[in-house]
mmCIF file of C-alpha atoms in Angstrom:
data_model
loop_
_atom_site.group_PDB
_atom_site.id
_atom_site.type_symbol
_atom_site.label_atom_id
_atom_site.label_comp_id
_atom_site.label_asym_id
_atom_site.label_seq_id
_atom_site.Cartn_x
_atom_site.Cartn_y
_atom_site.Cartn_z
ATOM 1 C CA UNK A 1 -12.829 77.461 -21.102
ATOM 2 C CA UNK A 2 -16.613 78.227 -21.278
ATOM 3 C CA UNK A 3 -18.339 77.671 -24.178
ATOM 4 C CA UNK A 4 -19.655 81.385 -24.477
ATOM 5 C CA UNK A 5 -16.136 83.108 -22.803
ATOM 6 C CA UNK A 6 -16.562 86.507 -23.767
ATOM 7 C CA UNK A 7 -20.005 86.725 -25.209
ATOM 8 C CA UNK A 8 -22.805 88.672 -24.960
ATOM 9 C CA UNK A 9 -26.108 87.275 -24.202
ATOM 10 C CA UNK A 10 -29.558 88.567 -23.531
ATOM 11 C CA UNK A 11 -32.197 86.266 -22.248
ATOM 12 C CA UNK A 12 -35.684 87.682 -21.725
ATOM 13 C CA UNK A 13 -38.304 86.249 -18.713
ATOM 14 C CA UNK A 14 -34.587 85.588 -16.981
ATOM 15 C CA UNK A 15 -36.792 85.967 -13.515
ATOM 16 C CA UNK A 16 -37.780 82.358 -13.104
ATOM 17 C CA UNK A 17 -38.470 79.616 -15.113
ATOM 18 C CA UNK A 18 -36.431 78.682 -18.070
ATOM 19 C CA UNK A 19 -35.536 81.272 -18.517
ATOM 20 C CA UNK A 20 -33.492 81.852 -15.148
ATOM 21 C CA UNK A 21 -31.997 78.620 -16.112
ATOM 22 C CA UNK A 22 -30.746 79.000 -19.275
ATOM 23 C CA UNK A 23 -29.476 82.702 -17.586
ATOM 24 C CA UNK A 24 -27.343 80.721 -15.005
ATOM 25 C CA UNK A 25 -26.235 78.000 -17.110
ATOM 26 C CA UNK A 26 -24.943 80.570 -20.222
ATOM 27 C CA UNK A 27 -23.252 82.630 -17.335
ATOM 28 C CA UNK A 28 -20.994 79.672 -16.267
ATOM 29 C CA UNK A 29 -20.085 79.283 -19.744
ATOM 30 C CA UNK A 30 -18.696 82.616 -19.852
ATOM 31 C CA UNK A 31 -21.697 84.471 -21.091
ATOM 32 C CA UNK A 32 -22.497 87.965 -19.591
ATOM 33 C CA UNK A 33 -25.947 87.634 -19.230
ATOM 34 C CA UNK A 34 -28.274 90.392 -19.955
ATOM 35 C CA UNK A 35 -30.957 89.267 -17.871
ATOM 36 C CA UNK A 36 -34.667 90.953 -19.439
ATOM 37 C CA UNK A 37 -37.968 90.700 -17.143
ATOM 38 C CA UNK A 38 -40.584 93.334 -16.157
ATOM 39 C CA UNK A 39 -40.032 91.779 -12.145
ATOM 40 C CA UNK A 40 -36.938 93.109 -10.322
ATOM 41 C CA UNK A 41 -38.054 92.450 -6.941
ATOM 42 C CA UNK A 42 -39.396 88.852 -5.435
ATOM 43 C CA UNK A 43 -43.113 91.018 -4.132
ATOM 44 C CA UNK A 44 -43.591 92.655 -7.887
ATOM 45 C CA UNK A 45 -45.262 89.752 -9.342
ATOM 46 C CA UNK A 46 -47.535 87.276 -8.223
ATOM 47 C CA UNK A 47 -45.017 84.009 -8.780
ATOM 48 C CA UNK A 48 -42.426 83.754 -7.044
ATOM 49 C CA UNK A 49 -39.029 84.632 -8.929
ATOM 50 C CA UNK A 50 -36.826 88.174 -9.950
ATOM 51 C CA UNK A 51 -34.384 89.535 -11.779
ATOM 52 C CA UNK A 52 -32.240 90.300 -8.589
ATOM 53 C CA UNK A 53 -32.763 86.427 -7.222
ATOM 54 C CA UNK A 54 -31.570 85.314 -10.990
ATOM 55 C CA UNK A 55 -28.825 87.980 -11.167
ATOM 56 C CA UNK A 56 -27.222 87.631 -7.328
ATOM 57 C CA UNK A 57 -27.396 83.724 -7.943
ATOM 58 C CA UNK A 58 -25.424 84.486 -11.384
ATOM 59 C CA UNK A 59 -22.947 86.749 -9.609
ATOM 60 C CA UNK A 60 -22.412 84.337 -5.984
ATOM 61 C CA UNK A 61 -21.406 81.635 -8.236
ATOM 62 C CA UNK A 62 -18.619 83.936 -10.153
ATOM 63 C CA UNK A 63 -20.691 84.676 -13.256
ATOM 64 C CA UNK A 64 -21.510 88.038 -15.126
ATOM 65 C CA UNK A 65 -24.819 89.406 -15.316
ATOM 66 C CA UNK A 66 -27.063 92.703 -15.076
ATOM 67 C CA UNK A 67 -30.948 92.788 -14.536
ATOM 68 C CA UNK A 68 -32.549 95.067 -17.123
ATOM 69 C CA UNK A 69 -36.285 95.746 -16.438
ATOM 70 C CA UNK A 70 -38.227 96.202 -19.190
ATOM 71 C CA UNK A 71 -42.195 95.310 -20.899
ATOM 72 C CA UNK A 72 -41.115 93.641 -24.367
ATOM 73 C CA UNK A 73 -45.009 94.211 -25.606
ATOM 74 C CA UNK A 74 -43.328 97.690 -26.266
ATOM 75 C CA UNK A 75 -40.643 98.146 -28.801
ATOM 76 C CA UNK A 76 -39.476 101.201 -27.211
ATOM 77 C CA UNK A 77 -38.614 98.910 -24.110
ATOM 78 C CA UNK A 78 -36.942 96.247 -26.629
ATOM 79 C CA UNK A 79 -34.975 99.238 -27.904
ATOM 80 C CA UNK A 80 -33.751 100.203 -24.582
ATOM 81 C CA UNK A 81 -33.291 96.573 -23.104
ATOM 82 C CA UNK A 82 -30.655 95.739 -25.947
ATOM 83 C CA UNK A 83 -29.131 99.531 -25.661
ATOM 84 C CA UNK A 84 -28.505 98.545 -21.946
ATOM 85 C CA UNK A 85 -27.314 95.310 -22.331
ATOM 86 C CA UNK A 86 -24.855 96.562 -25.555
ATOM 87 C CA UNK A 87 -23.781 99.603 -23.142
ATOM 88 C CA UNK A 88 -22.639 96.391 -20.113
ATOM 89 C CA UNK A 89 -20.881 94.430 -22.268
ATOM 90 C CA UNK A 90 -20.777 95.272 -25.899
ATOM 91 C CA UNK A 91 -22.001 93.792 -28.988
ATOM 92 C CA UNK A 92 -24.965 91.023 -28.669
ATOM 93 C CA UNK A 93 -23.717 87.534 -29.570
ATOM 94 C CA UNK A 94 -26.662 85.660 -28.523
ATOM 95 C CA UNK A 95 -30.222 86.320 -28.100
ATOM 96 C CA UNK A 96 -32.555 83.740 -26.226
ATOM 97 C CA UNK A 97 -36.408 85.062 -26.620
ATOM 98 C CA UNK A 98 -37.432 82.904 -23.934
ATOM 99 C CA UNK A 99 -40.434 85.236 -22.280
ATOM 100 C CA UNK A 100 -43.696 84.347 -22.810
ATOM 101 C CA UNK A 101 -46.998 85.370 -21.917
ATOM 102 C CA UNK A 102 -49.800 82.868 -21.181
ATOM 103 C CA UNK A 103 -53.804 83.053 -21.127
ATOM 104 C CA UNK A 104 -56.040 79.888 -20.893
ATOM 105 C CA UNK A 105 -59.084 81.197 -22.566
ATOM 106 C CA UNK A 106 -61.211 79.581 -24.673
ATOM 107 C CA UNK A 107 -61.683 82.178 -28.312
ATOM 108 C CA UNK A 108 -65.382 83.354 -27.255
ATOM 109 C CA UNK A 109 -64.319 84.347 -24.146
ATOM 110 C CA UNK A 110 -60.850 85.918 -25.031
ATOM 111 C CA UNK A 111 -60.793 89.717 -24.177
ATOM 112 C CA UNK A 112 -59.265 91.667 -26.986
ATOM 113 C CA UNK A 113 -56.970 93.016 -25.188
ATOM 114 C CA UNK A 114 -54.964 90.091 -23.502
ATOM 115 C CA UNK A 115 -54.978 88.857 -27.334
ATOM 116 C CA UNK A 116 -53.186 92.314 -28.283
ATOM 117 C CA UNK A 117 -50.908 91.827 -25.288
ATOM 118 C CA UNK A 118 -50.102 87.965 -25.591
ATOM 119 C CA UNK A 119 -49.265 88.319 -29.189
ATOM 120 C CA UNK A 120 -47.241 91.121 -28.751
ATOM 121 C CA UNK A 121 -45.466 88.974 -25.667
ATOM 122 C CA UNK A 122 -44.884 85.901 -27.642
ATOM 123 C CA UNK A 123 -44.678 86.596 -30.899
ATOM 124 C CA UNK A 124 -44.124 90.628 -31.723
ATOM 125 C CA UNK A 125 -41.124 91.214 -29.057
ATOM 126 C CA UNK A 126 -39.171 88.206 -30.634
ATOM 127 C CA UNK A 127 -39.198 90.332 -34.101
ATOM 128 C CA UNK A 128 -38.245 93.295 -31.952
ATOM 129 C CA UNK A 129 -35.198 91.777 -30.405
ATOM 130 C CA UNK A 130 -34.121 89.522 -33.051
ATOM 131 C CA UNK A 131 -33.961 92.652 -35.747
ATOM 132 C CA UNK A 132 -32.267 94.964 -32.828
ATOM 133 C CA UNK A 133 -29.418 92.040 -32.328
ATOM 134 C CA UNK A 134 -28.884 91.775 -36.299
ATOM 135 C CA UNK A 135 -27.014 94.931 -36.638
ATOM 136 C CA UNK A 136 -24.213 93.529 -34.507
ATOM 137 C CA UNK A 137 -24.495 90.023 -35.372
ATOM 138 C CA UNK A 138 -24.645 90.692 -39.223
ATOM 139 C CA UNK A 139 -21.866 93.009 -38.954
ATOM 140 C CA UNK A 140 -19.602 90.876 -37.229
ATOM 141 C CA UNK A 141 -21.362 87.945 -39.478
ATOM 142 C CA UNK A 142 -21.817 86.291 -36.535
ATOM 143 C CA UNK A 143 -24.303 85.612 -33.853
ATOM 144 C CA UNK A 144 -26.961 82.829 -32.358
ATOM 145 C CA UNK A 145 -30.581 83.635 -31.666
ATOM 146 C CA UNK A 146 -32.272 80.500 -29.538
ATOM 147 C CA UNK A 147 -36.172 81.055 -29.718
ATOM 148 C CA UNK A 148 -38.592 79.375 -27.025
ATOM 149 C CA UNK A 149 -41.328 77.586 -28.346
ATOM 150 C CA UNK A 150 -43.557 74.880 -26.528
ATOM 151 C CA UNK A 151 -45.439 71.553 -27.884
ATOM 152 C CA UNK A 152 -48.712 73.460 -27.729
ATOM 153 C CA UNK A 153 -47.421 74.569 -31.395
ATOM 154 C CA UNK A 154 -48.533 70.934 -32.657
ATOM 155 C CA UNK A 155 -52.048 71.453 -33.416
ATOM 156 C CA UNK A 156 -54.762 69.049 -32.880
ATOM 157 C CA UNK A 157 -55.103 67.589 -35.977
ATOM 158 C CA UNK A 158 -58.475 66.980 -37.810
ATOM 159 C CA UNK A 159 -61.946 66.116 -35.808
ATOM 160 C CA UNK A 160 -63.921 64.625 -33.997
ATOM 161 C CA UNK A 161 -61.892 65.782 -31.325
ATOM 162 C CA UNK A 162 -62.191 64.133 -27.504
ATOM 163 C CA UNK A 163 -64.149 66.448 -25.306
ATOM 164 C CA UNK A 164 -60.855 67.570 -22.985
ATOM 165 C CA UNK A 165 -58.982 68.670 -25.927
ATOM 166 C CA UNK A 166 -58.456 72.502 -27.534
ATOM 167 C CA UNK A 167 -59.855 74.508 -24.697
ATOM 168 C CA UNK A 168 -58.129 77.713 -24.080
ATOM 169 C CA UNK A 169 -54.721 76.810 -25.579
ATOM 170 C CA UNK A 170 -55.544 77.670 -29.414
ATOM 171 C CA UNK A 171 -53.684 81.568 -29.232
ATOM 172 C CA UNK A 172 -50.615 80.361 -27.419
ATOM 173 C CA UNK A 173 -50.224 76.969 -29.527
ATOM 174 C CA UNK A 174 -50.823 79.694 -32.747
ATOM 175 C CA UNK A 175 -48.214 81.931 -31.301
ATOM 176 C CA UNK A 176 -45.557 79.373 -30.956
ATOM 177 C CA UNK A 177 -46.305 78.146 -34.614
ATOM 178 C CA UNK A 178 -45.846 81.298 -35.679
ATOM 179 C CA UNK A 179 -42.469 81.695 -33.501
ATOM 180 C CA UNK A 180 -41.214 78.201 -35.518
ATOM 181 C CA UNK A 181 -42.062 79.603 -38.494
ATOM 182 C CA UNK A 182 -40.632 82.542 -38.027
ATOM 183 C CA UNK A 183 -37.266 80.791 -37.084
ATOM 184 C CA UNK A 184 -37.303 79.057 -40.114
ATOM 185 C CA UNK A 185 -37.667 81.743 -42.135
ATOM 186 C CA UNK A 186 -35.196 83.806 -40.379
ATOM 187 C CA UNK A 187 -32.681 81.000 -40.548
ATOM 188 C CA UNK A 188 -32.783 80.552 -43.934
ATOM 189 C CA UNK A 189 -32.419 85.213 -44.011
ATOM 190 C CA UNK A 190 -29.370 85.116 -42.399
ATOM 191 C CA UNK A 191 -27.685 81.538 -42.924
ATOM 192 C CA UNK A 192 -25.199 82.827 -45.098
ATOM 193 C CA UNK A 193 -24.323 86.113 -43.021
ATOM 194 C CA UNK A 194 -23.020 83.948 -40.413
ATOM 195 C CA UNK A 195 -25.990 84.283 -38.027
ATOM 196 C CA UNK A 196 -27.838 80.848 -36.593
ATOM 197 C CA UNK A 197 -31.144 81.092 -35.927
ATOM 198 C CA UNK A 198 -33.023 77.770 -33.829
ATOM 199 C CA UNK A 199 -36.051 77.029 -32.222
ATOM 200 C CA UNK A 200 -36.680 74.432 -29.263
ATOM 201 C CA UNK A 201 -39.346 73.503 -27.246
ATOM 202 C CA UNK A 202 -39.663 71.093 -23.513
ATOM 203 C CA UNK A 203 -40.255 67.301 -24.165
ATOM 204 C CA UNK A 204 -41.955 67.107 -21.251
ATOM 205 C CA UNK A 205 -43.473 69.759 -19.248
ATOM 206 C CA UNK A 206 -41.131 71.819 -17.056
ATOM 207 C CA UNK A 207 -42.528 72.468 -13.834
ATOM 208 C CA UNK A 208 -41.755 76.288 -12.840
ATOM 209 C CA UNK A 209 -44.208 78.760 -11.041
ATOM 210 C CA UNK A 210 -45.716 79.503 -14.205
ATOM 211 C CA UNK A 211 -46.781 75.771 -15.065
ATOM 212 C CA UNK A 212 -47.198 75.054 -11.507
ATOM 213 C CA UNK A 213 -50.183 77.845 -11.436
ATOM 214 C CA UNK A 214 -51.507 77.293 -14.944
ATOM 215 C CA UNK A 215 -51.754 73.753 -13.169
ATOM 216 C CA UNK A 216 -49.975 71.872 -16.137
ATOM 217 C CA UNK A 217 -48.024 69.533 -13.470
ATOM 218 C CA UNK A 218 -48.997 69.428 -9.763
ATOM 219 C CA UNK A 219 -45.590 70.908 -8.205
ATOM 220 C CA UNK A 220 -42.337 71.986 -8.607
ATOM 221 C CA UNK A 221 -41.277 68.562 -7.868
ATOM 222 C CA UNK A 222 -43.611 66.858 -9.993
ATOM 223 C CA UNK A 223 -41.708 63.516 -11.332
ATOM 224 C CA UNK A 224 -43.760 63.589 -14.830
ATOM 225 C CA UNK A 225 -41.890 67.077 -15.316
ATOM 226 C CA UNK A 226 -38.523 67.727 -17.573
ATOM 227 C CA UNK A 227 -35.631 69.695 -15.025
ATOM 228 C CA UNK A 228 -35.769 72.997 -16.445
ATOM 229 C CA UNK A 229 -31.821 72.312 -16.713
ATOM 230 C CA UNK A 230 -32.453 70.339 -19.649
ATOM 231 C CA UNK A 231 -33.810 72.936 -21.512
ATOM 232 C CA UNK A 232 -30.892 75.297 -20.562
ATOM 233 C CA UNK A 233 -28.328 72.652 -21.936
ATOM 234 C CA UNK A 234 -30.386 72.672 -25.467
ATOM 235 C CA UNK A 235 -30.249 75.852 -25.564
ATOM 236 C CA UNK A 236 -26.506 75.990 -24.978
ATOM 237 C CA UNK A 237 -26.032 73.594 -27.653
ATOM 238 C CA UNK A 238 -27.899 75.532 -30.041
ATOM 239 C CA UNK A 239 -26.576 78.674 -29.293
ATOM 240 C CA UNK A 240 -23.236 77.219 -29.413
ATOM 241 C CA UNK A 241 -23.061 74.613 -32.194
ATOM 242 C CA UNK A 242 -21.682 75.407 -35.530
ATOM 243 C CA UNK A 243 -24.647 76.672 -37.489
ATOM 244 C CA UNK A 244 -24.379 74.257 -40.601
ATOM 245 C CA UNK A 245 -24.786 71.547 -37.869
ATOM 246 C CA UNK A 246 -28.173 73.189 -36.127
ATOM 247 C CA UNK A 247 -29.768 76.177 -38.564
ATOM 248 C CA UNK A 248 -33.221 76.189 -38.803
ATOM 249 C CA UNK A 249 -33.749 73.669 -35.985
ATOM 250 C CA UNK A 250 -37.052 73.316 -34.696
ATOM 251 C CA UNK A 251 -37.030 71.020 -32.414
ATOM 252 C CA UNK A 252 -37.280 69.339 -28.822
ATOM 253 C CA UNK A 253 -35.152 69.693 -25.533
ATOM 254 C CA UNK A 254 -33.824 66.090 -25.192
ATOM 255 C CA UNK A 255 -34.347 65.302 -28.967
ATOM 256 C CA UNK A 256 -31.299 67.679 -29.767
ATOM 257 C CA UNK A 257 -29.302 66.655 -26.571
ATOM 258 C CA UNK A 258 -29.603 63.455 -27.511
ATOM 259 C CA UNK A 259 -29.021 63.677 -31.160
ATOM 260 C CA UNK A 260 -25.633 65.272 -29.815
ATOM 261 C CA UNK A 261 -24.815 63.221 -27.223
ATOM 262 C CA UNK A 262 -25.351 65.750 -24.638
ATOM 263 C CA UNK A 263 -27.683 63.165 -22.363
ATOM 264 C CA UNK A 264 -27.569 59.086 -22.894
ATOM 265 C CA UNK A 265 -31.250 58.940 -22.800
ATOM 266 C CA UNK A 266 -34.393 60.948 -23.303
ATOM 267 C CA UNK A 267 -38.077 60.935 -22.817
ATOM 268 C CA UNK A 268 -41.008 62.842 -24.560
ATOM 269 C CA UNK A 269 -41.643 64.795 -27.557
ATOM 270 C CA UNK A 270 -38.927 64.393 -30.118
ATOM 271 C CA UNK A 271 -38.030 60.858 -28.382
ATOM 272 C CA UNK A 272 -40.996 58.696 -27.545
ATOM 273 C CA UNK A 273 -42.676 60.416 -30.023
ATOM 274 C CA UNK A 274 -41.350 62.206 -32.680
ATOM 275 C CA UNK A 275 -42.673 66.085 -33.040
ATOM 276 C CA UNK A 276 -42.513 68.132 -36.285
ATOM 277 C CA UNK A 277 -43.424 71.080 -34.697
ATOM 278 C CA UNK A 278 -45.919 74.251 -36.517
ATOM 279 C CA UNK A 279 -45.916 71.722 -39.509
ATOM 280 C CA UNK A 280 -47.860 68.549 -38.158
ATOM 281 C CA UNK A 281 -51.272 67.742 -39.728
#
């Protein structure tokens, strides 16, 4: 017995990364795994990783999945994503908003319209796909939504600031406050309609092809880096765990695993040091 046998899932940037993780990981749980990305094809984008490559290793390991392509700056393509994945395999039990779009430009350089397009990325396309799951989930009064946040959503406190810090990062780490506050507020929405709504972020930095080019650790096998497995198995747990026990959660990857036994150790934000996430001053 998986711990998702039967459910629904949707997970969005499911072509590499975390994402494609917490994709696998949910489908040998039992999920069928909506898998949401705008690359089908490894060629489409410039970092390596697809829907098919996330979807075939699903499927060659016994799992469930589909690949749905689809922009989630657009809410028509949010719209049709969870239509697709609802017409697969029914009603959504869990939504991961895992994609995320990423520009390291300092404010009086930013171009107006990567700011329209990141926000609507990170921030707009959760509130898309978290509303469009609700009608199932708060008919059914039940349902998990697992949003993606990062550490960049600690701020950097008050000056006089060192001169490598705050350069570039200040939309994303906004973003991903919002994202935590948004959870929060959710949470407390839909608490009582049976519907969990969490929030977790890496303790460490995850090497994938994203933070490999962004040049956040120096490989894929970089041995500062948290296994992006990690962050699938918090995710599990949150989208799993009864939600009086994890509701409102913002937190950190092997802060929660640890808290719940999941791992005998951890490292990083939430361990070493303790993270409060969008609310640190």
């Amino acid at each position: 017995m998986g711990r998702l046998d039967g459910k629904t899932v949707i997970v969005t940037g499911a072509s590499r990364g975390i994402g494609a993780e917490i994709a696998r990981l949910f489908a040998e749980e039992g999920g069928r795994v909506a898998c949401v990305a705008r690359t089908l094809r490894e060629g489409e984008h410039p970092l390596e990783g697809s829907l098919e490559h996330t979807v075939g290793t699903i499927r060659e390991a016994g799992g469930e999945a589909i690949p749905i392509v689809a922009d989630i700056s657009e809410y028509e393509q949010c719209v049709r994503a969870v239509e697709e994945a609802r017409a697969a395999y029914g009603p959504i039990d869990v939504l991961v908003n895992n994609a995320a779009l990423t520009y390291f430009i300092p404010i009086k350089d930013f171009p107006v319209n990567k700011w329209h397009r990141s926000i609507a990325v990170n921030f707009h396309a959760p509130f898309y796909l978290s509303q469009l799951v609700l009608t199932d989930m708060l008919e059914r009064k039940s349902g998990a939504i697992v949003n993606i946040s990062s550490g960049a959503a600690i701020g950097p406190g008050r000056g006089p600031y060192p001169e490598n810090i705050g350069r570039g990062g200040t939309l994303y780490g906004a973003e991903k406050a919002a994202l935590e506050r948004f959870t929060q507020g959710l949470a407390s929405e839909v608490y009582h309609d049976g519907v969990s709504v969490t929030c977790v972020s890496p303790s460490l930095v995850v090497p994938t092809p994203g933070t490999v080019f962004h040049r956040l650790v120096t490989g894929m096998d970089d041995p500062r880096g948290e296994p992006p497995l990690l962050m699938a198995k918090a995710a599990l747990l949150l989208a799993t765990e009864p939600r009086e026990k994890v509701a409102g959660r913002v937190t950190y990857s092997q802060e929660i695993l640890l808290e719940f036994g999941w791992i005998g150790e951890g490292h990083g934000l939430g361990v070493d040091r303790k993270g409060s996430g969008y609310s640190q001053i």
